[in-house]
XYZ file of C-alpha atoms in Angstrom:
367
model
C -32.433 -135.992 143.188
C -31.027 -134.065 146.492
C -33.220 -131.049 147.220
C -30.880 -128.450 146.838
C -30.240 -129.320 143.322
C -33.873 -129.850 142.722
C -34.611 -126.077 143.878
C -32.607 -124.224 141.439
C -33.430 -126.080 138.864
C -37.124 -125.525 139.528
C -36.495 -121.891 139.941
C -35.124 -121.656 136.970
C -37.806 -123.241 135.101
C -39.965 -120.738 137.301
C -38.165 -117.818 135.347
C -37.986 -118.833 132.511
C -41.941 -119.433 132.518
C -42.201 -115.739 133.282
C -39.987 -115.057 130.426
C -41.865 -117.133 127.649
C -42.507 -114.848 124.562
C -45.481 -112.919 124.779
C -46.365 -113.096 128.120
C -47.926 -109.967 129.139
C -46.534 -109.215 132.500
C -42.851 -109.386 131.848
C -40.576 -107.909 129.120
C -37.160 -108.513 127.851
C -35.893 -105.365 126.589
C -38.841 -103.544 127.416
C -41.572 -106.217 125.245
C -42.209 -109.449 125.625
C -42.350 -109.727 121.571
C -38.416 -109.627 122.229
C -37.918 -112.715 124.873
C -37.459 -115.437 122.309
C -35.291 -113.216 119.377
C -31.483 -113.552 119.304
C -29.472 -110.497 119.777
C -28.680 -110.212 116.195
C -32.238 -110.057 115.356
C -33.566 -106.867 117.312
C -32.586 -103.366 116.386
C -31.172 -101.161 119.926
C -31.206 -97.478 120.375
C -27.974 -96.406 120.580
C -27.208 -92.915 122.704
C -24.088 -91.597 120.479
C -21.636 -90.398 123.355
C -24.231 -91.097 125.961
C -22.391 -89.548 129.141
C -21.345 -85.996 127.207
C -24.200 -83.953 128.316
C -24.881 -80.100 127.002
C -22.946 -78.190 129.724
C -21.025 -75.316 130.046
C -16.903 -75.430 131.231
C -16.561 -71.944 133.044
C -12.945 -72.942 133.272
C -11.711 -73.195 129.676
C -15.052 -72.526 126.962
C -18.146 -72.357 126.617
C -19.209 -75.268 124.773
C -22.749 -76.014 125.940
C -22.872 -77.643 121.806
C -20.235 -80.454 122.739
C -22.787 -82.829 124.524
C -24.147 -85.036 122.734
C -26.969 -86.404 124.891
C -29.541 -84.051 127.132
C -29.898 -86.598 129.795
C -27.477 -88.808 131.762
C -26.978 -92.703 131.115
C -29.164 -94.040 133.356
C -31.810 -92.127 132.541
C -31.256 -92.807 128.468
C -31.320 -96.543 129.932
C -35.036 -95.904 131.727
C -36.525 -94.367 128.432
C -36.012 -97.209 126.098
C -32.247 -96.884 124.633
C -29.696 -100.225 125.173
C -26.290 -99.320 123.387
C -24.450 -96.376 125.310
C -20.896 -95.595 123.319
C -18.574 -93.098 125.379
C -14.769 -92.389 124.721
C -12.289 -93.576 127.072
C -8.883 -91.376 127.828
C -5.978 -92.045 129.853
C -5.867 -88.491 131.794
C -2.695 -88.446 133.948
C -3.540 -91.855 134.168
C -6.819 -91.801 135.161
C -9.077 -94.012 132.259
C -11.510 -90.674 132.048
C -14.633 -90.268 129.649
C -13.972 -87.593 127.445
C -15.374 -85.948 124.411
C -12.284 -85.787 122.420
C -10.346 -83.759 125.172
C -10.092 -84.021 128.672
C -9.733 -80.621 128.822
C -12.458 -79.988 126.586
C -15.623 -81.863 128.428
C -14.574 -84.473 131.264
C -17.376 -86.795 132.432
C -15.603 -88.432 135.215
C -14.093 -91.971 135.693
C -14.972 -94.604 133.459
C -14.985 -97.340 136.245
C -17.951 -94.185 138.134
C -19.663 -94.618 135.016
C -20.027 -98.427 134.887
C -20.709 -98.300 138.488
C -24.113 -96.008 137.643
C -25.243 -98.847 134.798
C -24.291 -101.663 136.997
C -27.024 -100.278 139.860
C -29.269 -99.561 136.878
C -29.287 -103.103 135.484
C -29.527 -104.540 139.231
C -32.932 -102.813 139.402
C -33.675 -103.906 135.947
C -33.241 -107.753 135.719
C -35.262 -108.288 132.160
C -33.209 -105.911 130.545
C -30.094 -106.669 128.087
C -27.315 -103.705 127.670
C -24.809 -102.987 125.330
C -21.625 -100.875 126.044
C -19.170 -99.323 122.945
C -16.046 -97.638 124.193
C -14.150 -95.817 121.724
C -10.572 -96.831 123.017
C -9.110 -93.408 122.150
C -5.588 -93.827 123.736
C -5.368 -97.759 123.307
C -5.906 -99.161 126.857
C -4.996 -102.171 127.472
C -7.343 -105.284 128.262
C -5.895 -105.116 131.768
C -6.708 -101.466 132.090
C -10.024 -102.033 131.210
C -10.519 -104.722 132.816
C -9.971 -103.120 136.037
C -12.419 -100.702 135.524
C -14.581 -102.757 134.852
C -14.036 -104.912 138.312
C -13.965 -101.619 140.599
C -17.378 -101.564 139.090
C -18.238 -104.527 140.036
C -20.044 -105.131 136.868
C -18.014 -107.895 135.417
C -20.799 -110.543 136.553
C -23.393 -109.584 133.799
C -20.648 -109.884 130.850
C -21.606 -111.724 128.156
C -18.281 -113.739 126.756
C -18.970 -115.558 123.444
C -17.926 -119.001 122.403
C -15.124 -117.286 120.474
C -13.959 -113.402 120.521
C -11.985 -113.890 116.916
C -14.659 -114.414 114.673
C -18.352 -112.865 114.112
C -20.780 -115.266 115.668
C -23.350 -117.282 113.660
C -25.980 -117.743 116.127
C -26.159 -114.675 119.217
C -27.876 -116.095 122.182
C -31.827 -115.441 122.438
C -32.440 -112.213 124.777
C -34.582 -114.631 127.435
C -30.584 -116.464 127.513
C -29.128 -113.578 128.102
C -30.979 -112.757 130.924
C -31.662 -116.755 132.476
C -27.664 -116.880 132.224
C -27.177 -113.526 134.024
C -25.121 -112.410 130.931
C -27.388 -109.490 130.613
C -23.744 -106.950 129.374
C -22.471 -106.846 125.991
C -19.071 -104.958 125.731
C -17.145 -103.694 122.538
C -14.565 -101.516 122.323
C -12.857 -100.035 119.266
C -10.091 -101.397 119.174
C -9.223 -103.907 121.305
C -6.561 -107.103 119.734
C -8.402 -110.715 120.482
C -5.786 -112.755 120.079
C -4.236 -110.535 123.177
C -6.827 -110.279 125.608
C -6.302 -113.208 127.425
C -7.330 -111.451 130.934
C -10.575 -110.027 129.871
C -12.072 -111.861 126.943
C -15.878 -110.308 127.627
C -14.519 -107.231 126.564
C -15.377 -107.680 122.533
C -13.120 -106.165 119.829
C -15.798 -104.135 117.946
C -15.028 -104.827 114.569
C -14.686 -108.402 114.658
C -18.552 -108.043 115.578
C -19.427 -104.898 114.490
C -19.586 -103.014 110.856
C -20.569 -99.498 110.450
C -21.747 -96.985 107.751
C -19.695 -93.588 107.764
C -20.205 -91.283 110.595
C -18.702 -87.560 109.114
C -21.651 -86.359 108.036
C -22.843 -82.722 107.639
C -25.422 -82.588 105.289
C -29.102 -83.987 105.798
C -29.093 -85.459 102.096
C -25.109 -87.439 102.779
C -26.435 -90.092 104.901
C -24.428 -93.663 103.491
C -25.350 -97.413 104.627
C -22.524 -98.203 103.018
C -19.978 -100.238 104.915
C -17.351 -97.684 106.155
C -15.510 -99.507 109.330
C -13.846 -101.715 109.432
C -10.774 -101.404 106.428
C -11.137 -105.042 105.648
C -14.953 -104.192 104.131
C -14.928 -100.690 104.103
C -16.785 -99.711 100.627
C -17.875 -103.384 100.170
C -21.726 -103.556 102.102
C -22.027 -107.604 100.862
C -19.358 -108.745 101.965
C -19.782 -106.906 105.267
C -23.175 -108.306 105.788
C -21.838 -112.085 104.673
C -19.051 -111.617 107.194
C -21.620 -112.453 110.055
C -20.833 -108.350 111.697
C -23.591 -106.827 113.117
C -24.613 -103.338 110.781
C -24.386 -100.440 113.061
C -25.821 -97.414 111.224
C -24.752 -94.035 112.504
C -27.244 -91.519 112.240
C -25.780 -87.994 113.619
C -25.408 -84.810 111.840
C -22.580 -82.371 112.350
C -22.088 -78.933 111.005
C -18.705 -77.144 110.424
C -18.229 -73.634 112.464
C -15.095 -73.043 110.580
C -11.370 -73.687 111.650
C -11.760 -77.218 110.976
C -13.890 -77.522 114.000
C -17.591 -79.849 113.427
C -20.325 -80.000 116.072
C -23.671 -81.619 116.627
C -26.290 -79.942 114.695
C -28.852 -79.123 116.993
C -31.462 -76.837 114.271
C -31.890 -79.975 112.736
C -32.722 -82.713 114.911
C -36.214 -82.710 114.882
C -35.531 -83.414 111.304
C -32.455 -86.147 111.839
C -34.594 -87.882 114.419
C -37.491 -87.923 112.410
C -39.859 -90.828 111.057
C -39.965 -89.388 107.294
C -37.575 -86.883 105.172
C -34.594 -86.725 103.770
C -32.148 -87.224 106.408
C -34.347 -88.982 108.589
C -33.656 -91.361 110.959
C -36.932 -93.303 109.565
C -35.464 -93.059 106.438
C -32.190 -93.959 107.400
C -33.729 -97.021 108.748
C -35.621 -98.144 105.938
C -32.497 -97.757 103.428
C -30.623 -99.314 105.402
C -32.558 -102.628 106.037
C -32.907 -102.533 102.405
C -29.129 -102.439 101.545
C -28.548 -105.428 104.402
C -31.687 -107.261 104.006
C -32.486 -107.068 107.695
C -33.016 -104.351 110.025
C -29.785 -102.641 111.372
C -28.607 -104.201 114.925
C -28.029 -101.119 116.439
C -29.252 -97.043 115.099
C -26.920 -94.187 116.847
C -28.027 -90.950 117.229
C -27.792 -87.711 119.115
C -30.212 -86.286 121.787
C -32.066 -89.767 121.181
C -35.094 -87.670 123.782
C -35.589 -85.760 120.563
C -37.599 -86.468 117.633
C -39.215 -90.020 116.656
C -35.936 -92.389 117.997
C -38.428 -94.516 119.912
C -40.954 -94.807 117.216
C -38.283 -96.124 114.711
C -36.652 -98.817 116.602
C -40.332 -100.010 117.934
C -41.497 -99.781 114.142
C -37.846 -101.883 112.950
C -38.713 -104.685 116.229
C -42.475 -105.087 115.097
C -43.577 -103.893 118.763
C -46.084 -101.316 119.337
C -45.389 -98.087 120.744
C -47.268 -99.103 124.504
C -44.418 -101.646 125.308
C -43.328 -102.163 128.732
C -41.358 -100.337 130.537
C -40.403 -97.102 128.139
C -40.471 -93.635 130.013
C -39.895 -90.514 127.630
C -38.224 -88.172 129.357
C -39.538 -85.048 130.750
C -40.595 -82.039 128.341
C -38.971 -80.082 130.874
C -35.434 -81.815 131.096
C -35.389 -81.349 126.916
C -36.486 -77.938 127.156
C -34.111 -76.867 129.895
C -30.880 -78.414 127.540
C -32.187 -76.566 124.185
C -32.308 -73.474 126.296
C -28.498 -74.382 127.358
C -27.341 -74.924 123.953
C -29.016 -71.648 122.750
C -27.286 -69.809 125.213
C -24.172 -71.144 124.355
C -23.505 -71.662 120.918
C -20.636 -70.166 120.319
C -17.052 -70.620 121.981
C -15.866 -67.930 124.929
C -12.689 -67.669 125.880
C -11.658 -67.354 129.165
C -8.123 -66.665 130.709
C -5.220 -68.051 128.514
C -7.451 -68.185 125.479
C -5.430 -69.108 123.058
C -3.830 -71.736 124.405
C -7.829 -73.419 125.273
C -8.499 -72.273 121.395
C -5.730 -74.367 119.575
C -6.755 -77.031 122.064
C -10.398 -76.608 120.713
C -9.501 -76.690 117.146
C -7.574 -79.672 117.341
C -10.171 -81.931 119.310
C -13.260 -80.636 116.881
C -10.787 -81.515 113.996
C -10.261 -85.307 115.499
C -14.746 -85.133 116.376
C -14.908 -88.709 116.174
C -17.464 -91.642 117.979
């Protein structure tokens, strides 16, 4: 054999030596428990909105309660969570992240975005991601797809062996990572049988089922299979379908008007490991109702409460894996302090104009 075929193929046997299950030194997904487990087979944190942060517009309202997260993507990334979800917008044709509105709460380019998890995942080469974009103003493959490039991210996507039906065997995490397919895209909704020019980029609920979402009452919580229309109501025959059971776990309260926002009194409780409305209760229902743990659990402010300890407790690893870094007491503190200072809405000049605006998006809250 010619020597520079024998090298790569040595180095690859090289990695995936370092890779072998339960090796000590290197983790896939932060644990080495992980390596050898397909991707339907592990339960990911999922950061609900991940790049709508509590801040404060000075320009429109004050709506330090329309983040979702405390802490920006990367950093989510860093403490342990692997499924970020954000809502893409055409803005004067600009494909924006926006919570609900563009004019509302505007995190920047989606393409910026992508950019700031592609340098994340180049300095973290054991480590699988998962992206859900809620496709709020139906972009096109090609749109997308060209964020995606001016991100220069499109050589970690993972493209299965077919995009039109559920899978019945995901690759093993250690594949994932030999094959440098390391990205796992969905959007909601995207058409297959369409996307010809970007087929990495996954049609959600051809993969993907999920419980409802609405919820504004700690004792509502539903694994039942909401999305999508084809098994909403009908939890078997979602599970038998092959789709991966994505369990929202957010609670919203109404402030009248219409308008819902994240509950922030209660996530200590929502986040929890025990009680009615918990997320550890959540997760035990729900692996109950599927018979197997859910693929991914969504929540808000994921740096709050017992996120962590759940998804460690639903993967069998212990809570000193590799490579998890709660975030600072200080970051959490500093957004709680925001949020308190800024529950309510404040107009500004041309208020009513902003508060029809404001009514409207809260009315259409959605992931």
């Amino acid at each position: 054999m010619k020597s520079h075929i024998l090298i790569p193929l040595i180095a690859q046997a090289a990695f995936a030596g370092i890779l072998a299950p339960r090796n000590t030194s290197y983790a896939c997904n932060n644990s080495p428990e992980l390596c050898s487990r397909s991707y339907s087979n592990i339960t990911q944190l999922g950061a609900h909105d991940s790049p709508f942060l509590t801040t404060t517009n000075s320009d429109v309202l004050s709506i330090s309660d329309a983040g979702n997260q405390n802490i920006n993507s990367t950093a989510q990334l860093t403490a342990g969570v692997r499924l970020l979800t954000a809502q893409v917008h055409n803005n004067n044709g600009s494909w924006d992240l926006c919570h609900t509105s563009c004019s509302l709460l505007n995190a920047g380019t989606l393409s910026t975005w992508l950019s700031q998890i592609k340098a994340w995942m180049d300095a973290n080469p054991y480590d699988v991601v998962t992206i859900l974009l809620v496709n709020s103003d139906n972009a096109s493959a090609e749109d997308l797809n060209s964020q995606f490039e001016a991100a220069n991210i499109t050589s970690y996507a993972y493209q299965p062996p077919s995009t039109t039906t559920p899978l019945d065997t995901w690759p093993t995490l250690q594949e994932l990572i030999l094959n440098s397919t390391r990205l796992v895209t969905f959007v909601a909704s995207l058409d297959p049988t369409s996307n010809t020019v970007a087929p990495y980029l996954l049609d959600e609920f051809t993969f993907v089922f999920e419980n409802p979402y609405n919820v504004t009452s700690l004792s509502n919580f539903s694994c039942t299979a909401d999305r999508p229309p084809a098994v909403q109501g009908q939890t078997a025959t979602a599970i038998s379908s092959g789709r991966l059971p994505l369990v929202n776990h957010f609670l919203d309260e109404s402030i009248g008007l219409g308008i819902d926002i994240p509950n922030t009194g209660n996530i200590t409780t929502t986040n929890g490991l025990t009680g009615t409305g918990s997320l550890g209760q959540a997760a035990s229902d729900c692996s109950a109702a599927y018979g197997k743990a859910p693929a991914f659990l969504l929540v808000d402010f994921f740096d709050e409460g017992s996120t962590l300890s759940v998804v460690n407790s639903l993967n069998g690893i212990s809570a000193s894996v590799v490579g998890q870094t709660q975030p600072s007491a200080t970051a959490i503190s500093n957004a709680a302090v925001r949020r308190a200072g800024g529950s309510q809405f404040q107009l500004g000049s041309g208020s009513s104009g902003w508060l029809m605006v404001a009514i409207i998006a809260w009315h259409l809250h959605s992931i």
